[in-house]
Short mmCIF file of C-alpha atoms in Angstrom, two decimals:
data_model
loop_
_atom_site.label_atom_id
_atom_site.label_comp_id
_atom_site.label_asym_id
_atom_site.label_seq_id
_atom_site.Cartn_x
_atom_site.Cartn_y
_atom_site.Cartn_z
CA MET A 9 -39.43 17.60 -20.44
CA ASN A 10 -36.53 15.16 -20.47
CA ALA A 11 -36.43 12.50 -23.17
CA ALA A 12 -36.63 8.90 -22.00
CA PRO A 13 -33.16 7.53 -21.30
CA SER A 14 -31.58 5.32 -23.90
CA PRO A 15 -31.00 1.66 -22.95
CA LEU A 16 -27.35 2.44 -22.30
CA GLU A 17 -28.19 5.48 -20.21
CA GLY A 18 -30.77 3.49 -18.28
CA THR A 19 -28.20 0.80 -17.50
CA VAL A 20 -25.68 3.38 -16.33
CA ILE A 21 -28.30 5.05 -14.15
CA ARG A 22 -29.13 1.70 -12.57
CA ILE A 23 -25.47 0.99 -11.86
CA VAL A 24 -24.93 4.45 -10.38
CA ALA A 25 -28.08 4.17 -8.28
CA GLU A 26 -26.99 0.81 -6.86
CA ALA A 27 -23.47 1.99 -6.13
CA LEU A 28 -24.53 5.20 -4.46
CA ASP A 29 -27.71 3.90 -2.83
CA ARG A 30 -29.95 6.36 -4.67
CA ASN A 31 -33.42 6.17 -6.17
CA PRO A 32 -32.79 5.81 -9.92
CA ALA A 33 -35.82 8.00 -10.63
CA THR A 34 -33.90 10.95 -9.16
CA ILE A 35 -30.88 10.48 -11.43
CA THR A 36 -30.49 12.09 -14.83
CA ARG A 37 -27.72 12.16 -17.39
CA ALA A 38 -26.68 15.55 -16.00
CA SER A 39 -26.44 14.41 -12.37
CA SER A 40 -23.02 15.21 -10.94
CA LEU A 41 -21.71 12.12 -9.21
CA ILE A 42 -20.09 14.24 -6.51
CA ASP A 43 -22.37 17.24 -6.06
CA ASP A 44 -25.74 15.61 -6.71
CA LEU A 45 -25.18 12.01 -5.72
CA GLY A 46 -22.58 12.29 -2.96
CA ALA A 47 -19.91 10.10 -4.55
CA GLU A 48 -16.59 9.85 -2.73
CA SER A 49 -13.24 8.49 -3.89
CA ILE A 50 -14.04 4.89 -2.93
CA ASP A 51 -17.28 5.11 -4.91
CA PHE A 52 -15.38 5.80 -8.12
CA LEU A 53 -13.43 2.58 -7.62
CA ASP A 54 -16.69 0.78 -6.96
CA LEU A 55 -18.32 2.26 -10.07
CA VAL A 56 -15.46 1.22 -12.32
CA PHE A 57 -15.68 -2.35 -10.98
CA ARG A 58 -19.44 -2.46 -11.50
CA ILE A 59 -19.13 -1.14 -15.04
CA GLU A 60 -16.38 -3.60 -15.83
CA SER A 61 -18.49 -6.45 -14.48
CA GLU A 62 -21.65 -5.33 -16.28
CA PHE A 63 -20.02 -4.81 -19.69
CA GLY A 64 -17.26 -7.41 -19.44
CA ILE A 65 -14.52 -4.88 -20.07
CA LYS A 66 -11.40 -3.55 -18.39
CA VAL A 67 -11.23 0.18 -17.82
CA PRO A 68 -7.67 1.55 -17.67
CA GLU A 69 -6.97 3.62 -14.58
CA ASN A 70 -8.55 7.09 -14.71
CA GLU A 71 -9.56 6.70 -18.37
CA LEU A 72 -13.25 6.78 -17.55
CA TRP A 73 -13.10 9.92 -15.42
CA GLN A 74 -11.21 12.02 -17.93
CA GLY A 75 -14.56 12.04 -19.66
CA GLN A 76 -15.69 14.95 -21.69
CA ILE A 77 -12.63 17.06 -21.05
CA GLY A 78 -9.98 14.47 -21.85
CA ALA A 79 -6.38 14.47 -20.74
CA ASP A 80 -5.45 17.58 -22.72
CA ARG A 81 -6.01 20.63 -20.53
CA SER A 82 -4.39 23.17 -22.87
CA ASP A 83 -7.65 25.02 -23.60
CA LEU A 84 -9.93 24.33 -20.67
CA GLY A 85 -12.18 27.29 -21.44
CA ARG A 86 -12.96 25.96 -24.89
CA ASP A 87 -13.62 22.46 -23.61
CA ILE A 88 -15.91 23.70 -20.84
CA ALA A 89 -17.87 25.80 -23.34
CA ALA A 90 -18.35 22.73 -25.53
CA LEU A 91 -19.51 20.74 -22.53
CA ARG A 92 -21.97 23.48 -21.58
CA ALA A 93 -23.47 23.26 -25.06
CA ARG A 94 -23.81 19.48 -24.87
CA LEU A 95 -25.14 19.33 -21.31
CA PRO A 96 -27.13 22.51 -20.73
CA GLU A 97 -29.25 20.97 -17.96
CA PHE A 98 -26.17 20.49 -15.79
CA ARG A 99 -26.21 22.79 -12.74
CA TRP A 100 -23.69 25.25 -14.16
CA ASP A 101 -24.80 27.82 -11.58
CA ARG A 102 -22.64 25.92 -9.12
CA PHE A 103 -19.69 27.56 -10.82
CA PRO A 104 -20.26 31.30 -10.66
CA GLY A 105 -16.69 31.89 -11.80
CA PRO A 106 -14.55 30.15 -14.40
CA VAL A 107 -14.35 26.38 -14.04
CA THR A 108 -10.83 25.44 -12.98
CA GLU A 109 -8.94 22.19 -13.25
CA ALA A 110 -9.66 21.54 -9.58
CA ASP A 111 -13.39 21.61 -10.38
CA LEU A 112 -13.21 18.90 -13.04
CA PRO A 113 -14.14 15.95 -10.77
CA ARG A 114 -17.40 17.74 -10.01
CA LEU A 115 -18.20 17.73 -13.72
CA ILE A 116 -18.27 13.94 -13.85
CA THR A 117 -21.85 12.97 -14.59
CA VAL A 118 -23.88 9.99 -15.71
CA GLN A 119 -23.31 11.32 -19.22
CA THR A 120 -19.56 11.02 -18.68
CA ILE A 121 -19.95 7.28 -18.25
CA VAL A 122 -22.41 6.96 -21.13
CA ASP A 123 -20.05 8.82 -23.45
CA TYR A 124 -17.16 6.63 -22.45
CA LEU A 125 -19.09 3.45 -23.12
CA GLN A 126 -20.39 4.78 -26.43
CA ASP A 127 -16.84 5.66 -27.46
CA ARG A 128 -15.97 2.03 -26.83
CA HIS A 129 -18.99 1.00 -28.92
CA LEU A 130 -20.57 -0.80 -26.01
CA SER A 131 -24.24 -1.49 -25.53
CA PRO A 132 -25.89 -2.85 -22.41
CA PRO A 133 -25.96 -6.63 -22.09
CA GLY A 134 -29.47 -7.89 -22.77
CA GLY A 135 -30.54 -4.58 -24.24
CA GLY A 136 -30.80 -2.30 -21.21
CA ALA A 137 -31.64 -1.72 -17.56
CA MET B 26 -8.04 1.24 39.47
CA MET B 27 -9.40 4.38 37.93
CA GLY B 28 -11.55 7.42 38.47
CA GLN B 29 -15.06 6.13 38.54
CA VAL B 30 -16.48 5.47 35.10
CA ALA B 31 -20.23 5.16 34.70
CA ILE B 32 -22.36 3.30 32.22
CA THR B 33 -25.12 5.69 31.21
CA GLY B 34 -26.33 3.99 28.06
CA ALA B 35 -26.50 0.54 26.53
CA GLY B 36 -27.68 -1.00 23.30
CA ALA B 37 -27.75 -4.52 21.93
CA VAL B 38 -28.60 -6.52 18.86
CA THR B 39 -28.76 -10.25 19.56
CA PRO B 40 -30.40 -13.45 18.33
CA LEU B 41 -32.97 -12.90 21.08
CA GLY B 42 -34.03 -9.55 19.63
CA VAL B 43 -32.84 -6.43 17.86
CA THR B 44 -33.01 -4.28 20.98
CA LEU B 45 -31.65 -4.62 24.50
CA GLN B 46 -35.18 -4.74 25.88
CA ALA B 47 -36.12 -7.62 23.60
CA THR B 48 -32.91 -9.40 24.56
CA ARG B 49 -33.66 -9.02 28.27
CA GLU B 50 -37.15 -10.36 27.74
CA GLY B 51 -35.72 -13.30 25.82
CA VAL B 52 -33.28 -14.10 28.62
CA GLU B 53 -36.12 -13.80 31.13
CA ARG B 54 -38.21 -16.29 29.17
CA GLY B 55 -35.24 -18.60 28.75
CA VAL B 56 -36.22 -19.61 25.25
CA SER B 57 -33.37 -20.69 23.03
CA ALA B 58 -32.68 -18.65 19.90
CA LEU B 59 -30.53 -21.40 18.42
CA ASP B 60 -31.78 -22.73 15.13
CA VAL B 61 -30.52 -24.19 11.87
CA CYS B 62 -28.02 -21.76 10.37
CA ARG B 63 -29.46 -19.86 7.43
CA ARG B 64 -26.50 -17.61 6.73
CA ILE B 65 -24.52 -20.52 5.31
CA ASP B 66 -25.18 -24.16 4.60
CA ALA B 67 -23.76 -25.70 7.76
CA SER B 68 -25.24 -29.14 7.19
CA LEU B 69 -21.85 -30.73 6.52
CA TYR B 70 -20.55 -29.85 10.00
CA ALA B 71 -21.15 -31.71 13.24
CA GLU B 72 -23.05 -28.62 14.44
CA SER B 73 -25.43 -27.00 11.97
CA ARG B 74 -27.15 -24.59 14.33
CA ALA B 75 -26.40 -20.91 14.87
CA GLY B 76 -27.53 -17.97 16.91
CA GLU B 77 -28.69 -15.65 14.14
CA VAL B 78 -30.08 -12.17 14.41
CA ARG B 79 -33.44 -12.06 12.68
CA GLY B 80 -35.53 -9.08 11.63
CA PHE B 81 -32.68 -6.60 11.73
CA ASP B 82 -32.96 -3.56 9.44
CA ALA B 83 -29.57 -1.90 9.18
CA ARG B 84 -30.95 0.99 7.13
CA ALA B 85 -32.91 2.17 10.15
CA HIS B 86 -29.63 2.77 11.99
CA TYR B 87 -27.49 4.38 9.28
CA THR B 88 -27.61 8.10 8.63
CA ALA B 89 -25.67 7.62 5.37
CA THR B 90 -26.98 4.40 3.87
CA LYS B 91 -24.44 4.45 1.03
CA ALA B 92 -21.94 3.23 3.61
CA LEU B 93 -23.83 -0.05 4.00
CA LYS B 94 -21.97 -1.48 1.01
CA LEU B 95 -18.82 -1.24 3.16
CA ALA B 96 -20.37 -2.78 6.25
CA ASP B 97 -20.51 -6.46 7.11
CA ARG B 98 -23.03 -7.69 9.64
CA ALA B 99 -20.77 -7.19 12.65
CA THR B 100 -20.24 -3.58 11.65
CA ARG B 101 -23.96 -3.02 11.14
CA PHE B 102 -24.76 -4.52 14.53
CA ALA B 103 -22.16 -2.30 16.17
CA VAL B 104 -23.58 0.84 14.57
CA ALA B 105 -27.08 -0.08 15.68
CA ALA B 106 -26.07 -0.95 19.25
CA ALA B 107 -23.95 2.18 19.57
CA GLY B 108 -26.80 4.37 18.38
CA MET B 109 -29.08 2.76 20.93
CA ALA B 110 -26.50 3.37 23.67
CA LEU B 111 -26.21 7.04 22.76
CA ALA B 112 -29.98 7.42 22.80
CA ASP B 113 -30.28 5.52 26.08
CA ALA B 114 -27.71 7.85 27.64
CA ALA B 115 -29.43 10.95 26.23
CA TRP B 116 -25.97 12.00 25.06
CA PRO B 117 -26.16 15.52 23.57
CA ALA B 118 -26.02 15.75 19.79
CA ASP B 119 -23.61 18.68 20.00
CA ARG B 120 -21.03 16.82 22.09
CA ARG B 121 -19.40 14.43 19.67
CA GLU B 122 -15.91 15.93 19.31
CA ASN B 123 -14.40 14.11 22.29
CA LEU B 124 -16.57 11.02 22.05
CA GLY B 125 -14.37 8.00 21.33
CA VAL B 126 -15.12 4.53 20.03
CA LEU B 127 -13.53 1.22 20.95
CA ILE B 128 -15.26 -1.90 19.67
CA GLY B 129 -13.85 -5.37 20.17
CA CYS B 130 -14.25 -8.14 17.64
CA ALA B 131 -13.02 -11.70 17.42
CA GLY B 132 -12.69 -11.95 13.67
CA HIS B 133 -13.90 -10.57 10.41
CA ASP B 134 -16.13 -11.56 7.56
CA THR B 135 -13.98 -12.75 4.69
CA GLN B 136 -17.02 -12.62 2.38
CA ASP B 137 -16.52 -16.10 1.05
CA GLU B 138 -19.39 -15.71 -1.40
CA ALA B 139 -17.57 -12.83 -3.10
CA ILE B 140 -14.36 -14.85 -3.27
CA ALA B 141 -16.15 -17.88 -4.65
CA ALA B 142 -17.85 -15.74 -7.30
CA ALA B 143 -14.53 -14.21 -8.30
CA LEU B 144 -12.98 -17.65 -8.77
CA ALA B 145 -15.86 -19.15 -10.74
CA PRO B 146 -15.90 -20.84 -13.14
CA ASP B 147 -12.92 -22.99 -12.32
CA PRO B 148 -13.81 -26.50 -13.46
CA ASP B 149 -10.22 -27.73 -13.24
CA HIS B 150 -9.73 -26.27 -9.74
CA ARG B 151 -6.73 -24.40 -11.02
CA SER B 152 -7.08 -21.72 -8.35
CA VAL B 153 -6.33 -24.37 -5.73
CA HIS B 154 -2.78 -25.05 -6.91
CA ASP B 155 -1.87 -22.13 -9.19
CA VAL B 156 -1.32 -19.05 -7.05
CA PRO B 157 -0.68 -16.62 -9.95
CA PHE B 158 -3.94 -17.81 -11.50
CA LEU B 159 -5.70 -17.36 -8.17
CA SER B 160 -4.29 -13.85 -7.89
CA SER B 161 -5.38 -12.86 -11.38
CA ARG B 162 -8.90 -14.16 -10.76
CA LEU B 163 -9.16 -12.19 -7.52
CA LEU B 164 -7.74 -9.10 -9.16
CA ASP B 165 -10.28 -9.23 -11.96
CA GLY B 166 -13.30 -10.50 -10.09
CA LEU B 167 -13.18 -9.26 -6.52
CA THR B 168 -14.78 -5.93 -5.76
CA PRO B 169 -12.31 -3.26 -4.63
CA LEU B 170 -14.57 -2.80 -1.61
CA TRP B 171 -13.76 -6.31 -0.36
CA LEU B 172 -10.81 -5.33 1.81
CA LEU B 173 -12.52 -2.26 3.23
CA THR B 174 -15.52 -4.35 4.20
CA MET B 175 -13.58 -7.09 5.95
CA LEU B 176 -11.13 -4.95 7.93
CA PRO B 177 -11.77 -5.63 11.62
CA ASN B 178 -11.55 -1.96 12.55
CA MET B 179 -14.54 -1.13 10.37
CA ALA B 180 -16.97 -1.57 13.25
CA SER B 181 -15.29 1.21 15.24
CA SER B 182 -14.88 3.32 12.12
CA HIS B 183 -18.49 3.05 11.01
CA VAL B 184 -19.77 3.79 14.50
CA ALA B 185 -17.67 6.94 14.54
CA ILE B 186 -18.69 8.04 11.05
CA GLN B 187 -22.39 7.32 11.42
CA LEU B 188 -22.67 8.88 14.88
CA GLY B 189 -20.21 11.71 14.36
CA ALA B 190 -17.96 10.53 17.18
CA THR B 191 -14.69 12.23 16.34
CA GLY B 192 -12.76 11.35 19.49
CA PRO B 193 -10.18 8.56 19.89
CA ASN B 194 -10.93 5.47 17.85
CA SER B 195 -9.48 2.00 17.90
CA THR B 196 -10.24 -1.70 17.76
CA VAL B 197 -9.41 -4.62 19.99
CA MET B 198 -9.03 -8.10 18.56
CA SER B 199 -8.55 -10.64 21.30
CA ASP B 200 -11.11 -13.26 20.39
CA ALA B 201 -13.92 -13.74 22.91
CA ALA B 202 -12.21 -11.42 25.40
CA ALA B 203 -12.19 -8.46 22.99
CA GLY B 204 -15.48 -6.93 24.12
CA ILE B 205 -14.47 -6.75 27.77
CA HIS B 206 -10.98 -5.65 26.80
CA ALA B 207 -12.53 -2.80 24.82
CA ILE B 208 -14.70 -1.70 27.74
CA GLY B 209 -11.81 -1.90 30.20
CA GLU B 210 -9.45 0.05 27.98
CA ALA B 211 -12.13 2.61 27.23
CA CYS B 212 -12.41 3.21 30.98
CA ASP B 213 -8.68 3.88 31.10
CA TRP B 214 -8.99 6.38 28.21
CA ILE B 215 -11.67 8.25 30.10
CA ALA B 216 -9.81 8.14 33.40
CA GLY B 217 -6.64 9.28 31.63
CA GLY B 218 -8.40 12.21 29.99
CA GLN B 219 -7.90 11.06 26.40
CA ALA B 220 -11.65 10.91 25.83
CA GLY B 221 -14.61 12.69 27.35
CA ALA B 222 -16.82 9.66 26.80
CA MET B 223 -16.55 6.36 24.99
CA LEU B 224 -18.75 4.03 23.01
CA ALA B 225 -17.32 0.63 23.83
CA GLY B 226 -18.36 -2.97 23.57
CA GLY B 227 -18.18 -5.97 21.31
CA SER B 228 -19.59 -7.00 17.97
CA ASP B 229 -19.22 -10.18 15.97
CA CYS B 230 -20.60 -12.25 13.15
CA PRO B 231 -18.73 -15.56 13.05
CA LEU B 232 -21.35 -17.35 10.96
CA THR B 233 -18.89 -18.17 8.21
CA PRO B 234 -17.57 -21.40 6.70
CA HIS B 235 -14.19 -20.56 8.21
CA THR B 236 -15.57 -20.52 11.75
CA TYR B 237 -17.50 -23.75 11.40
CA ALA B 238 -14.55 -25.46 9.75
CA ALA B 239 -12.16 -24.30 12.47
CA LEU B 240 -14.46 -25.45 15.26
CA GLN B 241 -14.98 -28.76 13.53
CA GLN B 242 -11.28 -29.33 12.92
CA SER B 243 -10.38 -28.52 16.51
CA GLY B 244 -12.94 -30.99 17.78
CA ALA B 245 -14.82 -28.25 19.59
CA PHE B 246 -18.21 -29.38 18.36
CA GLU B 247 -17.53 -32.92 19.54
CA ARG B 248 -16.62 -31.54 22.95
CA GLY B 249 -19.97 -29.79 23.12
CA ALA B 250 -18.99 -26.27 22.09
CA LEU B 251 -21.90 -23.93 21.64
CA PRO B 252 -22.89 -23.04 18.07
CA PRO B 253 -21.51 -19.76 16.73
CA ALA B 254 -23.69 -16.69 17.21
CA GLU B 255 -23.76 -13.11 16.01
CA GLY B 256 -24.66 -9.87 17.71
CA ALA B 257 -23.37 -6.78 19.46
CA ALA B 258 -23.61 -4.88 22.71
CA VAL B 259 -22.24 -1.37 23.10
CA PHE B 260 -22.17 1.00 26.09
CA LEU B 261 -21.86 4.73 26.57
CA LEU B 262 -19.18 5.24 29.21
CA GLU B 263 -18.34 8.54 30.85
CA ALA B 264 -16.77 9.82 34.05
CA ALA B 265 -19.30 9.20 36.80
CA ASP B 266 -19.06 12.71 38.24
CA ALA B 267 -19.49 14.26 34.80
CA ALA B 268 -22.49 12.03 34.15
CA ARG B 269 -24.16 13.12 37.35
CA ALA B 270 -23.32 16.74 36.63
CA ARG B 271 -25.14 16.62 33.29
CA GLY B 272 -28.11 14.91 34.94
CA ALA B 273 -27.59 11.57 33.23
CA ARG B 274 -29.02 8.43 34.74
CA VAL B 275 -26.07 6.39 35.97
CA GLN B 276 -27.04 2.78 35.36
CA ALA B 277 -23.88 1.30 36.83
CA VAL B 278 -20.38 2.20 37.87
CA ILE B 279 -17.45 0.18 36.59
CA THR B 280 -15.36 -0.51 39.68
CA ALA B 281 -12.54 -2.72 38.43
CA TYR B 282 -11.01 -4.24 35.31
CA ALA B 283 -8.18 -6.71 34.83
CA THR B 284 -6.77 -8.82 32.06
CA ARG B 285 -4.36 -11.74 32.28
CA THR B 286 -3.08 -14.44 30.01
CA GLY B 287 -1.29 -17.74 30.34
CA ALA B 288 -1.97 -20.45 32.88
CA CYS B 289 -5.02 -19.72 35.04
CA GLY B 290 -5.35 -16.34 33.31
CA LEU B 291 -9.06 -16.06 33.99
CA SER B 292 -8.68 -17.02 37.66
CA ARG B 293 -5.94 -14.45 38.11
CA ALA B 294 -7.97 -11.74 36.38
CA ILE B 295 -10.91 -12.50 38.66
CA ALA B 296 -8.70 -12.44 41.75
CA ASP B 297 -7.35 -9.08 40.63
CA VAL B 298 -10.73 -7.38 40.26
CA LEU B 299 -12.00 -8.83 43.51
CA GLN B 300 -8.93 -7.44 45.25
CA GLN B 301 -9.38 -4.03 43.64
CA ASN B 302 -12.92 -3.94 45.04
CA GLY B 303 -12.02 -5.42 48.40
CA TRP B 304 -14.62 -8.12 47.69
CA ARG B 305 -14.66 -11.78 48.52
CA ALA B 306 -16.24 -14.18 46.05
CA SER B 307 -19.36 -14.24 48.19
CA ASP B 308 -19.77 -10.47 47.75
CA VAL B 309 -20.57 -11.02 44.07
CA ASP B 310 -24.32 -11.09 43.43
CA LEU B 311 -24.22 -12.05 39.78
CA LEU B 312 -21.59 -13.81 37.72
CA CYS B 313 -21.85 -13.03 34.00
CA LEU B 314 -20.06 -15.87 32.28
CA GLY B 315 -20.04 -14.50 28.75
CA GLY B 316 -19.82 -17.95 27.22
CA ALA B 317 -16.64 -18.73 29.18
CA GLY B 318 -18.27 -21.63 30.98
CA ASP B 319 -18.56 -21.77 34.75
CA VAL B 320 -15.67 -20.61 36.92
CA SER B 321 -14.60 -22.14 40.19
CA GLY B 322 -14.43 -20.58 43.61
CA PHE B 323 -17.85 -18.98 43.74
CA PRO B 324 -20.50 -20.18 46.17
CA ASP B 325 -23.60 -21.73 44.69
CA VAL B 326 -25.68 -18.83 45.97
CA VAL B 327 -23.99 -16.52 43.46
CA ARG B 328 -26.36 -16.34 40.54
CA ARG B 329 -25.08 -17.07 37.06
CA LEU B 330 -26.02 -15.39 33.83
CA ASP B 331 -24.79 -16.94 30.60
CA SER B 332 -26.94 -15.90 27.67
CA ALA B 333 -24.64 -17.96 25.45
CA SER B 334 -26.69 -20.99 26.43
CA LEU B 335 -29.62 -19.31 24.66
CA ILE B 336 -27.91 -17.53 21.78
CA GLY B 337 -24.66 -19.43 21.18
CA ALA B 338 -21.06 -18.26 21.29
CA ALA B 339 -21.13 -14.69 20.10
CA GLY B 340 -17.38 -14.14 20.20
CA ALA B 341 -16.41 -10.69 21.36
CA ALA B 342 -20.07 -9.77 21.79
CA GLY B 343 -20.88 -12.57 24.22
CA ALA B 344 -19.66 -11.05 27.48
CA PRO B 345 -20.90 -7.51 26.65
CA ILE B 346 -24.35 -8.93 25.91
CA ASP B 347 -24.44 -10.50 29.37
CA LEU B 348 -23.23 -7.23 30.88
CA ALA B 349 -25.97 -5.30 29.09
CA VAL B 350 -28.63 -7.71 30.33
CA ALA B 351 -27.30 -7.43 33.89
CA LEU B 352 -27.62 -3.63 33.91
CA ASP B 353 -31.30 -3.90 34.77
CA GLY B 354 -30.25 -4.92 38.29
CA ARG B 355 -32.89 -7.60 38.57
CA ARG B 356 -30.33 -10.30 39.30
CA GLY B 357 -28.06 -8.40 41.63
CA ARG B 358 -26.05 -5.21 42.06
CA HIS B 359 -22.49 -6.48 42.45
CA VAL B 360 -21.79 -7.95 39.04
CA LEU B 361 -18.65 -9.73 37.89
CA CYS B 362 -18.36 -10.19 34.15
CA VAL B 363 -15.73 -12.48 32.70
CA ALA B 364 -14.51 -13.31 29.23
CA HIS B 365 -12.09 -15.98 28.23
CA SER B 366 -10.53 -16.65 24.89
CA SER B 367 -9.36 -20.10 23.93
CA SER B 368 -6.41 -18.39 22.29
CA GLY B 369 -5.12 -16.99 25.57
CA PRO B 370 -6.27 -13.69 26.99
CA ALA B 371 -8.87 -13.46 29.70
CA ALA B 372 -10.57 -10.44 31.15
CA ALA B 373 -12.71 -9.61 34.16
CA LEU B 374 -14.77 -6.53 34.91
CA THR B 375 -16.89 -5.58 37.89
CA ILE B 376 -19.79 -3.16 37.98
CA VAL B 377 -22.07 -1.96 40.70
CA VAL B 378 -25.56 -1.48 39.36
CA GLU B 379 -27.24 1.68 40.60
CA GLY B 380 -30.56 0.31 41.77
CA GLU B 381 -33.17 -1.70 39.97
CA ARG B 382 -34.95 -0.41 36.94
CA PRO B 383 -38.61 0.41 37.36
#
């Protein structure tokens, strides 16, 4: 059974649900924005704007989507293994072979956004969703 | 003018109703849909009424509802009307690859609320005189979806995406003539073989502060101009012989189309289509005025249809709405539909309705 989302996670889920016209009850921290929620390129622009507006921040281009893997791709296998350990409920069966660099956008999840905001020491305005 | 092109489907969303049938019933009753504008506060203008579409649920017409965030009202009306036209024509679901889209519109929704929100707060009105400041406020505060939502070609694009119409796609912007221009040019695409069938018509939502301000400044309201209105009418057009071959019900055949501009442009366009048909003015059963006002040279016995008197000036959608209403054949079979833009271009289209609907 999944733990209740934190206030930050709940806020991110609400933002994602609004941007992608989804029922927030169907979204989890492991939901892939592309594979599970149907996000397209324009939606990523939209999401960044909504996050900036919600948290009163500016997000440098592409910084948010580098997420768990980061810009350094020198040891992708190690980074993917670490991500697997942190996010076991992610649908890893979608990748029967090794995850390649081309697959990385599909690894962007709600947790990617939560991690980014936590790294910036941000909490949801007003305490949560 | 062309190989015969048939109208086999029609759909409409208007202030008289969110279906073509409801619109026809509204025209039949002759009850005005004009009311105080709710979309914006129009109380400061000489005309505060509007023809607004009420009770419209865009979600019911979108297969991918996420796209609604990129769709202004004109786009949503176009998608709904086009879907109705496809259904009315019983167009096969597996024949979308050569189905084109050509929707005319007179303007676009600049989303003034979003701009105002991006500029607020601005107590010193700095954004009025400091362009770099204005730019920075828009850059920081305006959603990146703003441009994609206001582009005038979005109506045609969304119709294509939502209905899977992957044939030729374009947009006509010629003010109130754009809807008839779109239908006429779509006929040429079919006759020329560029498209197997076309979804064509007009869609508009001019209920914006810009529109009211422009009409006020030009003195149009003082001269008795109709209030702005929103809506759409879209048709499924296909080669008449192909339509009959697939067993489709041909509602009307488009027999002539012409467009002119400059002095007496509308009169010359009308003369052109009458000549193409070999008709005299008295051969016309029904004159669809599309908000253009009455035209001279037609005997009093020729019936007039101008739904704009009931719904307001619906821009590019006005003339197509009249055309859609006329398809029922109750007012006559030889129909001349005209559209005239104050900015110049005029268009005329004739159809022959194939019998009266049961």
